mmCIF file of N, CA and C in Angstrom:
data_model
loop_
_atom_site.group_PDB
_atom_site.id
_atom_site.type_symbol
_atom_site.label_atom_id
_atom_site.label_comp_id
_atom_site.label_asym_id
_atom_site.label_seq_id
_atom_site.Cartn_x
_atom_site.Cartn_y
_atom_site.Cartn_z
ATOM 1 N N MET Q 23 -24.376 -48.169 -0.025
ATOM 2 C CA MET Q 23 -24.192 -46.476 -0.219
ATOM 3 C C MET Q 23 -23.293 -46.689 -1.405
ATOM 4 N N ASN Q 24 -23.445 -45.567 -1.560
ATOM 5 C CA ASN Q 24 -22.143 -45.329 -2.753
ATOM 6 C C ASN Q 24 -20.942 -44.349 -2.129
ATOM 7 N N PRO Q 25 -19.843 -44.793 -2.352
ATOM 8 C CA PRO Q 25 -18.694 -44.369 -1.614
ATOM 9 C C PRO Q 25 -18.232 -43.049 -1.661
ATOM 10 N N GLU Q 26 -18.920 -42.409 -3.008
ATOM 11 C CA GLU Q 26 -18.602 -40.900 -2.872
ATOM 12 C C GLU Q 26 -19.960 -40.110 -2.428
ATOM 13 N N SER Q 27 -20.924 -40.610 -2.164
ATOM 14 C CA SER Q 27 -21.950 -40.159 -1.445
ATOM 15 C C SER Q 27 -21.165 -40.210 0.112
ATOM 16 N N TYR Q 28 -21.180 -41.401 0.275
ATOM 17 C CA TYR Q 28 -20.551 -41.405 2.170
ATOM 18 C C TYR Q 28 -19.386 -40.507 2.235
ATOM 19 N N ALA Q 29 -18.388 -40.143 1.156
ATOM 20 C CA ALA Q 29 -17.028 -39.560 1.444
ATOM 21 C C ALA Q 29 -17.555 -38.046 1.486
ATOM 22 N N ALA Q 30 -18.721 -37.785 0.881
ATOM 23 C CA ALA Q 30 -19.226 -36.057 0.711
ATOM 24 C C ALA Q 30 -19.993 -36.156 1.917
ATOM 25 N N LEU Q 31 -20.660 -36.742 2.507
ATOM 26 C CA LEU Q 31 -21.678 -36.597 3.704
ATOM 27 C C LEU Q 31 -20.507 -36.885 4.851
ATOM 28 N N TYR Q 32 -19.808 -37.800 5.087
ATOM 29 C CA TYR Q 32 -18.941 -37.937 6.197
ATOM 30 C C TYR Q 32 -17.541 -37.864 6.454
ATOM 31 N N GLY Q 33 -16.765 -37.278 5.237
ATOM 32 C CA GLY Q 33 -15.567 -36.907 4.531
ATOM 33 C C GLY Q 33 -15.215 -35.816 5.776
ATOM 34 N N PRO Q 34 -13.881 -35.739 5.633
ATOM 35 C CA PRO Q 34 -13.220 -34.583 6.534
ATOM 36 C C PRO Q 34 -13.979 -32.970 5.677
ATOM 37 N N ALA Q 35 -13.984 -32.454 6.768
ATOM 38 C CA ALA Q 35 -14.971 -30.624 6.639
ATOM 39 C C ALA Q 35 -13.808 -30.183 5.224
ATOM 40 N N ARG Q 36 -14.653 -29.471 4.697
ATOM 41 C CA ARG Q 36 -13.939 -28.518 3.886
ATOM 42 C C ARG Q 36 -14.349 -26.927 4.237
ATOM 43 N N PRO Q 37 -13.863 -26.095 4.884
ATOM 44 C CA PRO Q 37 -14.535 -24.944 5.339
ATOM 45 C C PRO Q 37 -14.526 -23.708 4.352
ATOM 46 N N ALA Q 38 -15.439 -22.991 4.346
ATOM 47 C CA ALA Q 38 -15.887 -22.064 2.824
ATOM 48 C C ALA Q 38 -14.893 -20.886 3.006
ATOM 49 N N ARG Q 39 -14.358 -20.711 1.938
ATOM 50 C CA ARG Q 39 -13.436 -19.589 2.080
ATOM 51 C C ARG Q 39 -13.980 -18.438 2.168
ATOM 52 N N SER Q 40 -13.469 -17.663 3.044
ATOM 53 C CA SER Q 40 -14.078 -16.211 3.909
ATOM 54 C C SER Q 40 -13.701 -15.135 2.905
ATOM 55 N N HIS Q 41 -14.669 -14.545 2.701
ATOM 56 C CA HIS Q 41 -14.335 -13.007 1.339
ATOM 57 C C HIS Q 41 -14.348 -11.892 2.565
ATOM 58 N N HIS Q 42 -13.895 -12.294 3.917
ATOM 59 C CA HIS Q 42 -13.974 -11.049 4.712
ATOM 60 C C HIS Q 42 -13.095 -9.789 4.277
ATOM 61 N N GLY Q 43 -11.802 -10.115 3.762
ATOM 62 C CA GLY Q 43 -11.395 -8.895 3.571
ATOM 63 C C GLY Q 43 -11.092 -8.163 2.268
ATOM 64 N N THR Q 44 -11.728 -8.670 1.487
ATOM 65 C CA THR Q 44 -11.689 -8.752 0.188
ATOM 66 C C THR Q 44 -11.900 -7.080 -0.397
ATOM 67 N N GLY Q 45 -12.919 -6.520 0.292
ATOM 68 C CA GLY Q 45 -13.140 -5.042 -0.056
ATOM 69 C C GLY Q 45 -12.246 -4.142 0.292
ATOM 70 N N VAL Q 46 -11.787 -4.814 1.402
ATOM 71 C CA VAL Q 46 -10.641 -3.789 1.978
ATOM 72 C C VAL Q 46 -9.526 -3.861 1.537
ATOM 73 N N ALA Q 47 -8.940 -4.885 0.862
ATOM 74 C CA ALA Q 47 -8.100 -5.227 0.205
ATOM 75 C C ALA Q 47 -7.783 -4.499 -1.257
ATOM 76 N N VAL Q 48 -9.135 -4.288 -1.858
ATOM 77 C CA VAL Q 48 -9.218 -3.955 -3.145
ATOM 78 C C VAL Q 48 -9.255 -1.998 -2.651
ATOM 79 N N VAL Q 49 -9.843 -1.488 -2.071
ATOM 80 C CA VAL Q 49 -9.727 -0.246 -1.881
ATOM 81 C C VAL Q 49 -8.073 0.187 -1.296
ATOM 82 N N ALA Q 50 -7.547 -0.679 -0.251
ATOM 83 C CA ALA Q 50 -6.204 -0.692 -0.114
ATOM 84 C C ALA Q 50 -5.327 -0.421 -1.363
ATOM 85 N N ALA Q 51 -5.405 -1.818 -2.310
ATOM 86 C CA ALA Q 51 -4.607 -1.690 -3.917
ATOM 87 C C ALA Q 51 -5.024 -0.247 -4.456
ATOM 88 N N VAL Q 52 -6.119 0.332 -4.475
ATOM 89 C CA VAL Q 52 -6.542 1.311 -4.982
ATOM 90 C C VAL Q 52 -5.688 2.521 -4.759
ATOM 91 N N LEU Q 53 -5.692 2.592 -3.148
ATOM 92 C CA LEU Q 53 -5.123 3.870 -2.338
ATOM 93 C C LEU Q 53 -3.659 3.765 -3.073
ATOM 94 N N TRP Q 54 -2.967 2.484 -2.742
ATOM 95 C CA TRP Q 54 -1.541 2.312 -3.202
ATOM 96 C C TRP Q 54 -1.280 2.745 -4.560
ATOM 97 N N ALA Q 55 -1.950 2.581 -4.934
ATOM 98 C CA ALA Q 55 -2.036 2.992 -6.839
ATOM 99 C C ALA Q 55 -1.911 4.116 -7.227
ATOM 100 N N VAL Q 56 -2.898 4.740 -6.312
ATOM 101 C CA VAL Q 56 -2.886 6.211 -6.623
ATOM 102 C C VAL Q 56 -1.920 6.945 -6.017
ATOM 103 N N ALA Q 57 -1.382 6.624 -4.857
ATOM 104 C CA ALA Q 57 -0.105 7.017 -4.156
ATOM 105 C C ALA Q 57 1.016 7.074 -5.101
ATOM 106 N N LEU Q 58 0.858 5.796 -5.385
ATOM 107 C CA LEU Q 58 2.285 5.534 -6.409
ATOM 108 C C LEU Q 58 2.464 6.215 -7.504
ATOM 109 N N VAL Q 59 1.043 6.513 -8.024
ATOM 110 C CA VAL Q 59 1.393 6.980 -9.596
ATOM 111 C C VAL Q 59 1.280 8.727 -9.163
ATOM 112 N N LEU Q 60 1.142 9.492 -8.029
ATOM 113 C CA LEU Q 60 1.068 10.705 -7.556
ATOM 114 C C LEU Q 60 2.680 10.933 -7.729
ATOM 115 N N LEU Q 61 3.238 9.962 -6.661
ATOM 116 C CA LEU Q 61 4.455 9.989 -6.374
ATOM 117 C C LEU Q 61 5.779 10.039 -7.542
ATOM 118 N N GLY Q 62 5.017 9.338 -8.168
ATOM 119 C CA GLY Q 62 5.755 8.838 -9.461
ATOM 120 C C GLY Q 62 5.997 10.100 -10.652
ATOM 121 N N GLY Q 63 4.726 10.512 -10.540
ATOM 122 C CA GLY Q 63 4.804 11.858 -11.326
ATOM 123 C C GLY Q 63 5.548 12.856 -10.737
ATOM 124 N N LEU Q 64 5.206 13.331 -9.497
ATOM 125 C CA LEU Q 64 6.072 14.186 -8.861
ATOM 126 C C LEU Q 64 7.192 14.025 -8.944
ATOM 127 N N GLY Q 65 7.932 12.744 -9.037
ATOM 128 C CA GLY Q 65 9.436 12.791 -8.723
ATOM 129 C C GLY Q 65 9.873 12.708 -10.312
ATOM 130 N N PHE Q 66 9.161 12.696 -11.217
ATOM 131 C CA PHE Q 66 9.536 12.457 -12.762
ATOM 132 C C PHE Q 66 9.553 14.082 -12.823
ATOM 133 N N LEU Q 67 8.436 15.088 -12.871
ATOM 134 C CA LEU Q 67 8.461 16.235 -12.770
ATOM 135 C C LEU Q 67 9.394 17.310 -12.068
ATOM 136 N N ALA Q 68 9.750 16.504 -10.953
ATOM 137 C CA ALA Q 68 11.165 17.127 -9.820
ATOM 138 C C ALA Q 68 12.517 16.822 -10.967
ATOM 139 N N LEU Q 69 12.635 15.492 -11.064
ATOM 140 C CA LEU Q 69 14.113 14.991 -11.971
ATOM 141 C C LEU Q 69 14.157 15.885 -13.328
ATOM 142 N N TRP Q 70 12.760 16.317 -14.014
ATOM 143 C CA TRP Q 70 12.666 17.007 -15.373
ATOM 144 C C TRP Q 70 13.174 18.501 -14.832
ATOM 145 N N GLY Q 71 12.300 18.953 -13.850
ATOM 146 C CA GLY Q 71 12.707 20.312 -13.740
ATOM 147 C C GLY Q 71 14.192 20.642 -13.371
ATOM 148 N N GLN Q 72 14.661 19.687 -12.825
ATOM 149 C CA GLN Q 72 16.294 20.031 -12.075
ATOM 150 C C GLN Q 72 16.996 19.949 -13.471
ATOM 151 N N ALA Q 73 16.664 18.937 -14.278
ATOM 152 C CA ALA Q 73 17.545 18.671 -15.520
ATOM 153 C C ALA Q 73 17.595 19.712 -16.387
ATOM 154 N N ASP Q 74 15.968 20.594 -16.565
ATOM 155 C CA ASP Q 74 15.945 21.755 -17.244
ATOM 156 C C ASP Q 74 16.818 23.146 -16.757
ATOM 157 N N THR Q 75 17.340 22.831 -15.775
ATOM 158 C CA THR Q 75 17.934 24.331 -14.915
ATOM 159 C C THR Q 75 19.550 23.975 -15.510
ATOM 160 N N GLY Q 76 19.699 23.107 -15.795
ATOM 161 C CA GLY Q 76 21.071 22.947 -16.267
ATOM 162 C C GLY Q 76 21.769 21.555 -15.587
ATOM 163 N N ALA Q 77 23.411 21.528 -15.422
ATOM 164 C CA ALA Q 77 23.870 20.102 -15.427
ATOM 165 C C ALA Q 77 23.371 20.038 -13.710
ATOM 166 N N THR Q 78 23.637 18.488 -13.663
ATOM 167 C CA THR Q 78 23.258 18.187 -12.474
ATOM 168 C C THR Q 78 24.371 17.059 -12.073
ATOM 169 N N ASP Q 79 24.756 17.102 -10.403
ATOM 170 C CA ASP Q 79 25.621 16.522 -10.454
ATOM 171 C C ASP Q 79 25.101 15.428 -9.267
ATOM 172 N N GLY Q 80 23.824 15.179 -9.359
ATOM 173 C CA GLY Q 80 23.477 14.227 -8.695
ATOM 174 C C GLY Q 80 21.883 14.456 -8.330
ATOM 175 N N ILE Q 81 21.582 13.603 -6.899
ATOM 176 C CA ILE Q 81 20.322 13.988 -6.854
ATOM 177 C C ILE Q 81 20.123 14.756 -5.527
ATOM 178 N N PRO Q 82 19.347 16.096 -5.473
ATOM 179 C CA PRO Q 82 19.851 16.584 -3.985
ATOM 180 C C PRO Q 82 19.416 16.133 -2.407
ATOM 181 N N LEU Q 83 20.114 16.743 -1.802
ATOM 182 C CA LEU Q 83 19.575 15.909 -0.364
ATOM 183 C C LEU Q 83 18.068 16.120 -0.108
ATOM 184 N N ASN Q 84 17.963 17.365 -0.355
ATOM 185 C CA ASN Q 84 16.219 17.499 0.285
ATOM 186 C C ASN Q 84 15.258 16.356 -0.430
ATOM 187 N N TRP Q 85 15.523 15.822 -1.724
ATOM 188 C CA TRP Q 85 14.524 14.913 -2.162
ATOM 189 C C TRP Q 85 14.912 13.444 -1.742
ATOM 190 N N VAL Q 86 16.302 13.440 -1.044
ATOM 191 C CA VAL Q 86 16.358 12.168 -0.438
ATOM 192 C C VAL Q 86 15.606 12.035 1.033
ATOM 193 N N LEU Q 87 15.898 13.286 1.650
ATOM 194 C CA LEU Q 87 14.922 13.420 3.077
ATOM 195 C C LEU Q 87 13.619 12.994 2.988
ATOM 196 N N ILE Q 88 13.079 13.699 1.528
ATOM 197 C CA ILE Q 88 11.395 13.530 1.690
ATOM 198 C C ILE Q 88 11.264 12.251 1.175
ATOM 199 N N CYS Q 89 12.181 11.226 0.207
ATOM 200 C CA CYS Q 89 11.555 9.994 -0.074
ATOM 201 C C CYS Q 89 11.647 9.299 1.508
ATOM 202 N N LEU Q 90 12.946 9.398 2.385
ATOM 203 C CA LEU Q 90 13.114 8.481 3.424
ATOM 204 C C LEU Q 90 11.742 9.218 4.362
ATOM 205 N N ALA Q 91 11.258 10.258 4.703
ATOM 206 C CA ALA Q 91 10.247 10.954 5.276
ATOM 207 C C ALA Q 91 9.156 9.797 4.957
ATOM 208 N N ILE Q 92 8.582 9.897 3.617
ATOM 209 C CA ILE Q 92 7.425 9.296 2.866
ATOM 210 C C ILE Q 92 7.619 7.327 3.061
ATOM 211 N N ALA Q 93 8.902 7.003 3.038
ATOM 212 C CA ALA Q 93 8.882 5.766 3.272
ATOM 213 C C ALA Q 93 8.719 5.148 4.822
ATOM 214 N N ALA Q 94 9.058 6.082 5.865
ATOM 215 C CA ALA Q 94 9.210 6.083 7.241
ATOM 216 C C ALA Q 94 7.675 5.915 7.774
ATOM 217 N N VAL Q 95 6.950 6.954 7.142
ATOM 218 C CA VAL Q 95 5.504 6.736 7.768
ATOM 219 C C VAL Q 95 4.534 5.521 7.579
ATOM 220 N N PRO Q 96 4.818 4.610 6.465
ATOM 221 C CA PRO Q 96 4.317 3.619 6.658
ATOM 222 C C PRO Q 96 4.931 2.164 7.419
ATOM 223 N N THR Q 97 6.003 2.521 7.355
ATOM 224 C CA THR Q 97 7.235 1.743 8.090
ATOM 225 C C THR Q 97 7.056 1.803 9.831
ATOM 226 N N GLY Q 98 6.656 2.902 10.021
ATOM 227 C CA GLY Q 98 6.300 3.486 11.761
ATOM 228 C C GLY Q 98 5.022 3.080 11.851
ATOM 229 N N LEU Q 99 4.340 2.708 10.976
ATOM 230 C CA LEU Q 99 2.658 2.691 11.170
ATOM 231 C C LEU Q 99 2.730 0.885 11.617
ATOM 232 N N LEU Q 100 3.430 0.349 10.426
ATOM 233 C CA LEU Q 100 3.575 -1.146 10.545
ATOM 234 C C LEU Q 100 4.275 -1.559 11.756
ATOM 235 N N CYS Q 101 4.831 -0.816 12.441
ATOM 236 C CA CYS Q 101 6.128 -1.437 13.597
ATOM 237 C C CYS Q 101 5.022 -1.236 15.184
ATOM 238 N N THR Q 102 4.013 -0.400 14.956
ATOM 239 C CA THR Q 102 3.127 -0.168 16.206
ATOM 240 C C THR Q 102 2.434 -1.470 16.467
ATOM 241 N N PRO Q 103 2.133 -1.851 17.972
ATOM 242 C CA PRO Q 103 1.503 -2.922 18.055
ATOM 243 C C PRO Q 103 0.319 -3.163 17.998
ATOM 244 N N ALA Q 104 -0.394 -1.868 17.857
ATOM 245 C CA ALA Q 104 -2.121 -2.003 17.475
ATOM 246 C C ALA Q 104 -2.046 -2.375 15.816
ATOM 247 N N VAL Q 105 -1.620 -1.967 15.072
ATOM 248 C CA VAL Q 105 -1.715 -2.107 13.835
ATOM 249 C C VAL Q 105 -1.193 -3.739 13.601
ATOM 250 N N ARG Q 106 -0.024 -4.283 13.978
ATOM 251 C CA ARG Q 106 0.196 -5.151 13.743
ATOM 252 C C ARG Q 106 -0.694 -6.707 14.334
ATOM 253 N N ARG Q 107 -1.351 -6.120 15.052
ATOM 254 C CA ARG Q 107 -2.641 -7.151 15.466
ATOM 255 C C ARG Q 107 -3.781 -7.271 14.374
ATOM 256 N N TRP Q 108 -3.707 -6.309 13.599
ATOM 257 C CA TRP Q 108 -4.747 -6.419 12.295
ATOM 258 C C TRP Q 108 -4.764 -7.452 11.499
ATOM 259 N N SER Q 109 -5.614 -7.527 10.459
ATOM 260 C CA SER Q 109 -5.198 -8.268 9.471
ATOM 261 C C SER Q 109 -4.469 -7.995 8.466
ATOM 262 N N VAL Q 110 -4.162 -8.407 7.273
ATOM 263 C CA VAL Q 110 -3.228 -8.146 6.401
ATOM 264 C C VAL Q 110 -4.007 -6.807 5.529
ATOM 265 N N PRO Q 111 -5.085 -7.197 5.123
ATOM 266 C CA PRO Q 111 -5.758 -6.339 4.356
ATOM 267 C C PRO Q 111 -6.102 -4.869 5.252
ATOM 268 N N ALA Q 112 -6.408 -5.177 6.451
ATOM 269 C CA ALA Q 112 -6.267 -3.796 7.136
ATOM 270 C C ALA Q 112 -4.988 -2.853 6.916
ATOM 271 N N ARG Q 113 -4.164 -3.836 7.402
ATOM 272 C CA ARG Q 113 -2.821 -2.890 7.784
ATOM 273 C C ARG Q 113 -2.618 -2.611 6.341
ATOM 274 N N ALA Q 114 -2.783 -2.945 5.357
ATOM 275 C CA ALA Q 114 -2.538 -2.430 3.858
ATOM 276 C C ALA Q 114 -3.426 -1.004 3.790
ATOM 277 N N PHE Q 115 -4.414 -1.168 3.977
ATOM 278 C CA PHE Q 115 -5.288 -0.440 4.138
ATOM 279 C C PHE Q 115 -5.070 1.138 4.625
ATOM 280 N N VAL Q 116 -4.335 1.346 5.978
ATOM 281 C CA VAL Q 116 -4.144 2.005 6.727
ATOM 282 C C VAL Q 116 -2.930 2.789 6.339
ATOM 283 N N THR Q 117 -2.029 1.833 5.823
ATOM 284 C CA THR Q 117 -0.471 2.290 5.425
ATOM 285 C C THR Q 117 -1.041 2.806 3.786
ATOM 286 N N GLY Q 118 -1.569 2.492 3.241
ATOM 287 C CA GLY Q 118 -2.072 3.269 1.838
ATOM 288 C C GLY Q 118 -2.720 4.335 1.986
ATOM 289 N N LEU Q 119 -3.447 4.647 3.052
ATOM 290 C CA LEU Q 119 -4.183 5.912 3.165
ATOM 291 C C LEU Q 119 -3.108 6.642 3.669
ATOM 292 N N ALA Q 120 -2.440 6.356 4.914
ATOM 293 C CA ALA Q 120 -1.387 7.178 5.144
ATOM 294 C C ALA Q 120 -0.622 7.644 3.779
ATOM 295 N N THR Q 121 0.052 6.948 3.183
ATOM 296 C CA THR Q 121 0.618 7.300 1.841
ATOM 297 C C THR Q 121 0.016 8.024 0.674
ATOM 298 N N CYS Q 122 -1.234 7.749 0.935
ATOM 299 C CA CYS Q 122 -1.947 8.617 -0.160
ATOM 300 C C CYS Q 122 -2.169 9.534 0.428
ATOM 301 N N THR Q 123 -2.346 10.034 1.553
ATOM 302 C CA THR Q 123 -2.594 11.496 2.016
ATOM 303 C C THR Q 123 -1.176 12.365 1.847
ATOM 304 N N ILE Q 124 -0.268 11.710 2.132
ATOM 305 C CA ILE Q 124 1.135 12.199 2.033
ATOM 306 C C ILE Q 124 1.168 12.844 0.490
ATOM 307 N N ALA Q 125 1.083 12.035 -0.485
ATOM 308 C CA ALA Q 125 1.257 11.915 -1.922
ATOM 309 C C ALA Q 125 0.083 12.953 -2.347
ATOM 310 N N VAL Q 126 -1.133 13.210 -1.760
ATOM 311 C CA VAL Q 126 -2.330 14.218 -2.238
ATOM 312 C C VAL Q 126 -1.721 15.749 -1.833
ATOM 313 N N GLY Q 127 -0.999 15.413 -0.773
ATOM 314 C CA GLY Q 127 -0.367 16.874 -0.179
ATOM 315 C C GLY Q 127 0.622 17.229 -0.928
ATOM 316 N N LEU Q 128 1.501 16.444 -0.890
ATOM 317 C CA LEU Q 128 2.504 17.180 -1.776
ATOM 318 C C LEU Q 128 2.158 17.485 -2.916
ATOM 319 N N THR Q 129 1.401 17.000 -3.737
ATOM 320 C CA THR Q 129 0.584 17.199 -5.237
ATOM 321 C C THR Q 129 0.230 18.513 -5.283
ATOM 322 N N VAL Q 130 -0.731 18.836 -3.916
ATOM 323 C CA VAL Q 130 -1.449 19.872 -3.871
ATOM 324 C C VAL Q 130 -0.570 21.276 -3.605
ATOM 325 N N TRP Q 131 0.698 20.711 -2.938
ATOM 326 C CA TRP Q 131 1.431 21.838 -2.414
ATOM 327 C C TRP Q 131 2.351 21.955 -3.434
ATOM 328 N N ALA Q 132 2.888 21.192 -4.335
ATOM 329 C CA ALA Q 132 3.531 21.546 -5.470
ATOM 330 C C ALA Q 132 2.974 22.029 -6.989
ATOM 331 N N ALA Q 133 1.515 21.818 -6.990
ATOM 332 C CA ALA Q 133 0.850 22.519 -7.867
ATOM 333 C C ALA Q 133 0.593 24.055 -7.615
#
């Protein structure tokens, strides 16, 4: 018997790669991309508007609080026991959905 054939038939098992979370990961990446583009655009417009009104001494406190609140939502979601049991693509999807919802809400509110 050919040694290569024997190794292919009776060698160690090579499990097939699972494509279980690929679609979820792609949707999560799109959600995060939309959220980051919207938040970046809002931050740019807010800083530009602040600079247009005159001299600035620093970042206003309400912007800092809004940024902390936006960062606290996905962090709080990731700390819950139910979400920690999920797969990584599912966690990225849920946190991206929450962040994208906040970003779209802020964009609609600011427009």
